[in-house]
Short mmCIF file of C-alpha atoms in Angstrom, two decimals:
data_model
loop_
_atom_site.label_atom_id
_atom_site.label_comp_id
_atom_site.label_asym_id
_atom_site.label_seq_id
_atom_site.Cartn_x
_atom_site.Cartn_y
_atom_site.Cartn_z
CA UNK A 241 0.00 0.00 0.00
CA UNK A 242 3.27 2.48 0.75
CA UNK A 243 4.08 2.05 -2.37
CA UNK A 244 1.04 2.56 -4.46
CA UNK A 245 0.80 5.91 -2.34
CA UNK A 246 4.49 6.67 -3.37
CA UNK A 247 3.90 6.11 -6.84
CA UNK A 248 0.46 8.46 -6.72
CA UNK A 249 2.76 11.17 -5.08
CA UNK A 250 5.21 11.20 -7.88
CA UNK A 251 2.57 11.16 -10.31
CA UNK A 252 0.92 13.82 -8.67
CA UNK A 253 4.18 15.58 -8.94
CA UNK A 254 4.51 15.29 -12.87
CA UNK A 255 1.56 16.64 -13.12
CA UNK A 256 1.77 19.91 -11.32
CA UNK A 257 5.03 20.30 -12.68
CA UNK A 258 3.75 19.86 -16.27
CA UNK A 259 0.71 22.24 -15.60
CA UNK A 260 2.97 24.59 -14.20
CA UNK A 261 5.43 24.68 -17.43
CA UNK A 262 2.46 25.27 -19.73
CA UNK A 263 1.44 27.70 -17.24
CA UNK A 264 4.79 29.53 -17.43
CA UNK A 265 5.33 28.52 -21.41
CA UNK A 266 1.83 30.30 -21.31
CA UNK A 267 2.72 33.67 -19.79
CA UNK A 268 6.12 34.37 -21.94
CA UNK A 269 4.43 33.86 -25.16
CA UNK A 270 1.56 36.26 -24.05
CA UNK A 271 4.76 38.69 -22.55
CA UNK A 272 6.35 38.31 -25.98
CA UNK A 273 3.40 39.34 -28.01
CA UNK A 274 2.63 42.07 -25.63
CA UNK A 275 6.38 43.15 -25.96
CA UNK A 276 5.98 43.59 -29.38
CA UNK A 277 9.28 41.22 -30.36
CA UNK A 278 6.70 38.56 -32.02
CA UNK A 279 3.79 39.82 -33.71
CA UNK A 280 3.96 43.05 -33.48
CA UNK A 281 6.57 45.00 -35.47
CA UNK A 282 7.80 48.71 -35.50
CA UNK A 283 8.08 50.37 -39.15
CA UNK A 284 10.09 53.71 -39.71
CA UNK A 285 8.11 55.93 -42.08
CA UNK A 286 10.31 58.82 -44.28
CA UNK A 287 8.73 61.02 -46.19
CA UNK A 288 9.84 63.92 -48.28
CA UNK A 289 8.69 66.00 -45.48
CA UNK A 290 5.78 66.49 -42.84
CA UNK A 291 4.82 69.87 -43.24
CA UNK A 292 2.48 69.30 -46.42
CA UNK A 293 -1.06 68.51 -46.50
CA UNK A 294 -0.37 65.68 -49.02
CA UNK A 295 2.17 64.12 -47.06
CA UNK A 296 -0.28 64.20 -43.68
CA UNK A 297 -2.51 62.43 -45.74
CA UNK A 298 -0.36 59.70 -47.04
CA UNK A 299 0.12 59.82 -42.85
CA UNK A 300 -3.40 58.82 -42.29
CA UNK A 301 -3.50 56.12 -44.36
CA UNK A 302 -0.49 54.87 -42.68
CA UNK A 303 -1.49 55.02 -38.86
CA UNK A 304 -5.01 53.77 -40.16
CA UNK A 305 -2.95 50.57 -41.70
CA UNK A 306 -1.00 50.09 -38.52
CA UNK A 307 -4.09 50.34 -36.11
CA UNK A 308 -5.43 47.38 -38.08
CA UNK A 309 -2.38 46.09 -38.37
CA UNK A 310 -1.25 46.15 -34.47
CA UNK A 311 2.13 47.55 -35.69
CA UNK A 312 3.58 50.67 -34.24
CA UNK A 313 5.10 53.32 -37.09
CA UNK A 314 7.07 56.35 -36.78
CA UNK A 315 7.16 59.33 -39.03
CA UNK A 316 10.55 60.94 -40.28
CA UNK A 317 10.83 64.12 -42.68
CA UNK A 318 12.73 66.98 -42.97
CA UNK A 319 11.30 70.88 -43.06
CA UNK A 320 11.74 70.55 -46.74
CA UNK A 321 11.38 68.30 -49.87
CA UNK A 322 14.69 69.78 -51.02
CA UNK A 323 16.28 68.62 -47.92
CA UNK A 324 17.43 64.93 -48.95
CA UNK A 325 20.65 64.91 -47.12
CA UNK A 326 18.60 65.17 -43.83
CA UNK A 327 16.60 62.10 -45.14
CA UNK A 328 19.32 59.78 -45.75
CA UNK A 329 20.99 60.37 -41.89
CA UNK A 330 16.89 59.42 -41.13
CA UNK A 331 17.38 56.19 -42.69
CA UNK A 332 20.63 55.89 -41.09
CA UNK A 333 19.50 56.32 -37.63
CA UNK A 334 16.48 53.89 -38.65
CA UNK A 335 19.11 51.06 -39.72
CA UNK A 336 21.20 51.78 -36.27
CA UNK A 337 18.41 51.36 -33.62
CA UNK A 338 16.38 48.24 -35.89
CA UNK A 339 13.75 49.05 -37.25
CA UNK A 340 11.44 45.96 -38.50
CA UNK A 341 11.33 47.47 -41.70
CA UNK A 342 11.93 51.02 -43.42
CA UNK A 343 9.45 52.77 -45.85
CA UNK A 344 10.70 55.81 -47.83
CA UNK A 345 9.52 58.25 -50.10
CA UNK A 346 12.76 59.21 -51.66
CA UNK A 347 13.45 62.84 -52.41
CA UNK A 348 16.54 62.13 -54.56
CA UNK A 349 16.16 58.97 -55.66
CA UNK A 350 20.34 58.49 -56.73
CA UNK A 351 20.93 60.52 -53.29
CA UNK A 352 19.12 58.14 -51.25
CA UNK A 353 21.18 54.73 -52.45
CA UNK A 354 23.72 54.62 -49.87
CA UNK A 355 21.27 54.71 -46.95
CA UNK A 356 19.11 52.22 -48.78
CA UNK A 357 21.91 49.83 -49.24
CA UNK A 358 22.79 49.94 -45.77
CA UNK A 359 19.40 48.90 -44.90
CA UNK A 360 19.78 45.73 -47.12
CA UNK A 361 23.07 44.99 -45.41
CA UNK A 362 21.41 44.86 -42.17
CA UNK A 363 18.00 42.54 -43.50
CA UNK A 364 15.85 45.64 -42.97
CA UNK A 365 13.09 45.36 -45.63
CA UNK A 366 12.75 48.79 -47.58
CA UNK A 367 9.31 49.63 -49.39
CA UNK A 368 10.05 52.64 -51.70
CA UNK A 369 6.12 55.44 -51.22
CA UNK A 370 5.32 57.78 -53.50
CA UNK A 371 8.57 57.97 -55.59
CA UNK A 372 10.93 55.22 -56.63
CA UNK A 373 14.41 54.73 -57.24
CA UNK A 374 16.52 52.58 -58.78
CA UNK A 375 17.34 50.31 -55.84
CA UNK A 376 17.01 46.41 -56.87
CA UNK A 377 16.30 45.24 -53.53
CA UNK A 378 13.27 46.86 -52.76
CA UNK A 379 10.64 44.89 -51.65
CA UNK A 380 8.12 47.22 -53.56
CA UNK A 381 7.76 50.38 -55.03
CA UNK A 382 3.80 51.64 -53.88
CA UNK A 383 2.78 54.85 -55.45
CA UNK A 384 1.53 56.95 -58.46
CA UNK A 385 2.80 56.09 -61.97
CA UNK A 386 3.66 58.91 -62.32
CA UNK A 387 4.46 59.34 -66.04
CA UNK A 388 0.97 57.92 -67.05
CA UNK A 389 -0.38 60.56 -64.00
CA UNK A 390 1.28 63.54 -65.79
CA UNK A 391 0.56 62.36 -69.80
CA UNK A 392 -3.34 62.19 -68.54
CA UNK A 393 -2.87 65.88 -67.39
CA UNK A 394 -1.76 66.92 -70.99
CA UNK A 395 -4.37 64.78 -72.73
CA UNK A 396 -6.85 66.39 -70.86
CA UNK A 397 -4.84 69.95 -71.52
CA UNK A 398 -4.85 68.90 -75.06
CA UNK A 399 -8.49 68.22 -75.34
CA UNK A 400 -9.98 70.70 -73.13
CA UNK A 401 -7.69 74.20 -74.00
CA UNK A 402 -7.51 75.19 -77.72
CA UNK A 403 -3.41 75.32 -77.96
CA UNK A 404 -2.26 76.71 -81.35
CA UNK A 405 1.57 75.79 -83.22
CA UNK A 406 4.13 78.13 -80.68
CA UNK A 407 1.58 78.38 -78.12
CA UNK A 408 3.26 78.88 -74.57
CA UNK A 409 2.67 76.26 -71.48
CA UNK A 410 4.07 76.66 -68.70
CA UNK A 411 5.95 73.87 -66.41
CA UNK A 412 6.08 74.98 -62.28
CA UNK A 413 8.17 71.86 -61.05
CA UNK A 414 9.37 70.14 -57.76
CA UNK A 415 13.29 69.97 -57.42
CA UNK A 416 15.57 68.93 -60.48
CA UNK A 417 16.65 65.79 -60.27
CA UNK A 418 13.64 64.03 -58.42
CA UNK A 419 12.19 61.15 -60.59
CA UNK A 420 9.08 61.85 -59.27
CA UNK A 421 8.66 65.56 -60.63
CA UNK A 422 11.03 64.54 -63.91
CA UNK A 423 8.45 62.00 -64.50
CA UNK A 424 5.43 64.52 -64.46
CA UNK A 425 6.89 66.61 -66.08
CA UNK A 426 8.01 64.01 -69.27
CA UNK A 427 4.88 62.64 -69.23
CA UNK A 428 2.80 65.87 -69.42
CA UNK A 429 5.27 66.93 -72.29
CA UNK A 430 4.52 63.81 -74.20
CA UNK A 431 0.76 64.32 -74.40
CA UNK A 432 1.53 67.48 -76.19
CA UNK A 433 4.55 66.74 -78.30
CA UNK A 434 2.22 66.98 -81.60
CA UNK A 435 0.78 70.34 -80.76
CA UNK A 436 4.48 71.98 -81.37
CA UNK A 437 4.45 73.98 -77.86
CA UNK A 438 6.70 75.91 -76.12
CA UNK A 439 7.49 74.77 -72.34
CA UNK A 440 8.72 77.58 -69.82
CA UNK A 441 10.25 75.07 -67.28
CA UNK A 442 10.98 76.38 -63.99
CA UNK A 443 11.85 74.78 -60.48
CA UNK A 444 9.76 75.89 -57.40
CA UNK A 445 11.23 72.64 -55.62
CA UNK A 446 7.56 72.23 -54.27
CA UNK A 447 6.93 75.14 -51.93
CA UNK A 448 4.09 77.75 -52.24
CA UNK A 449 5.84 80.83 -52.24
CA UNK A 450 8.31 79.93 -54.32
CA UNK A 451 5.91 79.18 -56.76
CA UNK A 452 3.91 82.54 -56.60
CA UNK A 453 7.72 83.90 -57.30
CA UNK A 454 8.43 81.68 -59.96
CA UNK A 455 4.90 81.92 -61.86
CA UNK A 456 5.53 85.97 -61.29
CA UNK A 457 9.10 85.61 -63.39
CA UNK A 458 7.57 83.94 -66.11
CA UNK A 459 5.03 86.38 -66.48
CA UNK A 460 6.93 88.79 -66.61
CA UNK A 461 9.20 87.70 -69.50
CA UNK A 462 5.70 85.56 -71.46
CA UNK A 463 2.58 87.26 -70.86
CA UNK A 464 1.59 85.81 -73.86
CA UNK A 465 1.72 81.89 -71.63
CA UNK A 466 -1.97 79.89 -72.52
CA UNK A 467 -1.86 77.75 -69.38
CA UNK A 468 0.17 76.27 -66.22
CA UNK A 469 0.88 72.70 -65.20
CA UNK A 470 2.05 72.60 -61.65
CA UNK A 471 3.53 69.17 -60.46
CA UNK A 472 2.30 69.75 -57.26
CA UNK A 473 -0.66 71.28 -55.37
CA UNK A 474 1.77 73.87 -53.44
CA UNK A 475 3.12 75.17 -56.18
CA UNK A 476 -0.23 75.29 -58.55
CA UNK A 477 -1.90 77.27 -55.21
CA UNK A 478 1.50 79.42 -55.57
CA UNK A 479 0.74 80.01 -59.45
CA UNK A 480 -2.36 80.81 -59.09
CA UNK A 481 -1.58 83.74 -56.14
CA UNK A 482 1.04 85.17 -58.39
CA UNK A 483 -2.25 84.96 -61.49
CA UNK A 484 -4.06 87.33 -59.05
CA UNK A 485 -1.33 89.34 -57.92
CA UNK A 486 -0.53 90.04 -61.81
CA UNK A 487 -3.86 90.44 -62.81
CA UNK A 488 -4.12 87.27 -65.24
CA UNK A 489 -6.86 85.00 -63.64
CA UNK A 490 -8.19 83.88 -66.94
CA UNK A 491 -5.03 82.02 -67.39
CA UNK A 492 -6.02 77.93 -66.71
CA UNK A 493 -4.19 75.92 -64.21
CA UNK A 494 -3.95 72.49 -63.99
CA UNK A 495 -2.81 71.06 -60.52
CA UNK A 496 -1.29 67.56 -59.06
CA UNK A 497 -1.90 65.62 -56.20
CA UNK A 498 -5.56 66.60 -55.23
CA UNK A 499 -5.04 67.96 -51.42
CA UNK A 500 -7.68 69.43 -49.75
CA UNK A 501 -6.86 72.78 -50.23
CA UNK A 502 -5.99 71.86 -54.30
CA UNK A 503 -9.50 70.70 -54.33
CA UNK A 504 -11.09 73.79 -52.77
CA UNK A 505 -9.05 76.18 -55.06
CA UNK A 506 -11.06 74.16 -58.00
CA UNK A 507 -14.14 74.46 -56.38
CA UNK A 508 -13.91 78.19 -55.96
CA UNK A 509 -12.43 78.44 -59.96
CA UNK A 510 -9.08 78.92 -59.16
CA UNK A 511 -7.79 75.72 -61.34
CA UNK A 512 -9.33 74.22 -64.46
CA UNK A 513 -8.34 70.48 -63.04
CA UNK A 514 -6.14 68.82 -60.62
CA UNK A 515 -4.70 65.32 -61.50
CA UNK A 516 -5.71 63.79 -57.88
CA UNK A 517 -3.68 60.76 -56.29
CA UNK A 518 -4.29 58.44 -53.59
CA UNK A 519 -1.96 59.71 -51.31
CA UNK A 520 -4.30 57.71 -48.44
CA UNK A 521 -3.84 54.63 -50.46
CA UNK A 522 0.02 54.90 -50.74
CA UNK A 523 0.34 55.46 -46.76
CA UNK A 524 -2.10 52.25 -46.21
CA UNK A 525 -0.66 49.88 -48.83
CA UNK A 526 2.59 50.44 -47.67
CA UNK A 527 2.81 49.68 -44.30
CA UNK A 528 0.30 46.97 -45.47
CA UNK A 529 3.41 45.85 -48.01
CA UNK A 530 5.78 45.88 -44.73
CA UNK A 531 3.82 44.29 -42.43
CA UNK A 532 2.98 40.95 -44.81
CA UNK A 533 6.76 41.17 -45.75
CA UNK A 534 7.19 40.68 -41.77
CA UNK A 535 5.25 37.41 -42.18
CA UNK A 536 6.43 35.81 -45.03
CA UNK A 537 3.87 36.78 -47.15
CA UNK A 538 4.07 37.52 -51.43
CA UNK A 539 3.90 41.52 -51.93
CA UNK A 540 3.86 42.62 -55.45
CA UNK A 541 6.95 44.00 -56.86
CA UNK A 542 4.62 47.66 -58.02
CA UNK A 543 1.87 48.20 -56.92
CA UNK A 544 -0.21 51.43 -58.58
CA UNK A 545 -2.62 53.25 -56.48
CA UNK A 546 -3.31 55.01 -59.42
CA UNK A 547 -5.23 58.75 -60.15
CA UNK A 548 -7.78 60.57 -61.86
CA UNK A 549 -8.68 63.89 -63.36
CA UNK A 550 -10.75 65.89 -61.11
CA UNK A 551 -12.75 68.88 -62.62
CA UNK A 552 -15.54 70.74 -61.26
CA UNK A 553 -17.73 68.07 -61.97
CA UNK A 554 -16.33 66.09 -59.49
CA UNK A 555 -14.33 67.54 -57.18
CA UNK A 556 -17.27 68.33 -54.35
CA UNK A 557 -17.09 64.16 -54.02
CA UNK A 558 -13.36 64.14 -54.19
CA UNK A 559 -13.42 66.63 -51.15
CA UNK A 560 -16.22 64.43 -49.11
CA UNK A 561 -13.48 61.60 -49.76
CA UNK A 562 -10.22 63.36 -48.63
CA UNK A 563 -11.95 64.83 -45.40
CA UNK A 564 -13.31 61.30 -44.20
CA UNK A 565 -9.43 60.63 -44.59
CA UNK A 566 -8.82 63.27 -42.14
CA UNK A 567 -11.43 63.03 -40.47
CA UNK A 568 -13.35 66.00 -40.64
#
């Protein structure tokens, strides 16, 4: 009889020693997810900059993806798009302290290689937003096409405006030497190569006043220009200040990027168009792209979150969509 009760008191033993290590086996996995080091990853976010109202939507579309997501994202960006040096000692600092993964919207896209690489060299996954770059290892490049974005803002230029043989266009641009705005640019030029035009190019590098400076130049030296394409929202709201400050309102603009304030200039006549993109979409989809790179999952090597021409016709819906973005 001692020993059957000696065996039942080892058994009993095994037991609560086996309940006990599931128990405990129990508690670190919940710690682990809790501590974010399992399923829950932090992404580093760096965009051209945060001060524009395109760039707080793209934002919005990423905190919305993380909140979904349970991942935790932080948002990088110099005072200015110009500022690209600042943006590669971002990525830098990104690669030092490990972050999960890295998603940038490249101001320069040759400038930005270095920092990129060293993201490779340390297994950091990089999803290129908004602009791309020539960087092989990407996992994706989420964004605007942009070339097919600015040859649908000359084709509708070209059908809507009656341009003549030596007519004048002018070109407001971001920064030389960002594939983003070269792209725009080439592609709005392309739609219009037939009509024999003559572009007045200038660089604004994407801010508002020096747009209303810019536009003010050219009109000064062509007051004879038919209309203005503006790669950018900042700079077409900058063209069309300097239009009223000169006196030449009845001089069509055509805008890019279809920001809130973008779309209430064409509401109130200020623009003829504005070739809108999804800047909500590009924030979403690409911490979405991150996060299933994170878990082994396929992401597609481009992903377009394509545009579309908005006119008076449509812009009081377009506005309705981009405030439930922000919510307001």
């Amino acid at each position: 009889m001692k020993y059957y009760k000696h065996i039942l008191l080892i058994l009993t033993m095994l037991i609560l020693a086996i309940l006990s290590a599931c128990s405990s086996s129990s508690t670190r996995d919940s710690a682990t997810k809790a501590n974010g080091s399992e399923d829950s990853y932090k992404f580093g976010v760096v965009l051209m900059t945060l001060n524009s109202e395109y760039w707080k939507i793209v934002m919005a579309g990423a905190k919305d993806a993380a909140k979904e997501l349970g991942v935790e994202v932080q948002f990088f960006g110099p005072p200015e798009e110009s500022q690209y040096e600042q943006q590669n000692k971002m990525i830098e600092d990104l690669v030092v302290s490990g972050s999960d993964a890295i998603i940038v919207a490249p101001s320069q896209a040759e400038a930005i290689l270095p920092a990129l690489n060293s993201a490779d060299q340390k297994d950091i996954p990089v999803i290129l937003a908004d602009a791309d770059a020539k960087f092989e290892k990407k996992v994706s490049f989420i964004g605007t096409e942009n070339y097919k974005a600015g040859k649908l803002g000359g084709e509708f230029v070209s059908k809507h405006l009656q341009l003549k043989d030596g007519d004048k266009v002018a070109i407001i641009r971001g920064q030389l030497g960002s594939k983003t705005h070269d792209d725009r640019t080439n592609g709005f030029k392309e739609a219009l190569k037939g009509k024999n035009i003559e572009f007045i190019i200038q660089d604004a590098q994407s801010d508002r006043l020096k747009a209303v400076s810019v536009m003010e130049n050219i009109l000064t030296a062509n007051p004879d220009v038919k209309a203005v394409f503006a790669t950018s929202d900042e700079m077409a709201l900058g063209a069309s200040k300097a239009l009223e400050n000169k006196g030449n309102t009845n001089i069509p603009i055509i805008g890019f990027d279809g920001t809130p304030n973008g779309l209430d200039a064409l509401k109130n006549g200020k623009m003829l168009a504005n070739v809108a993109q999804q800047p909500y979409q590009i924030g979403y989809q690409a911490v979405e792209a991150a996060y299933k790179t994170k878990k082994g999952e396929k992401v597609e090597k481009r992903i377009d979150t394509g545009v579309n021409v908005v006119t008076k016709e449509n812009v009081e819906e377009e506005i309705v969509k981009i405030n439930g973005y922000l919510g307001k």
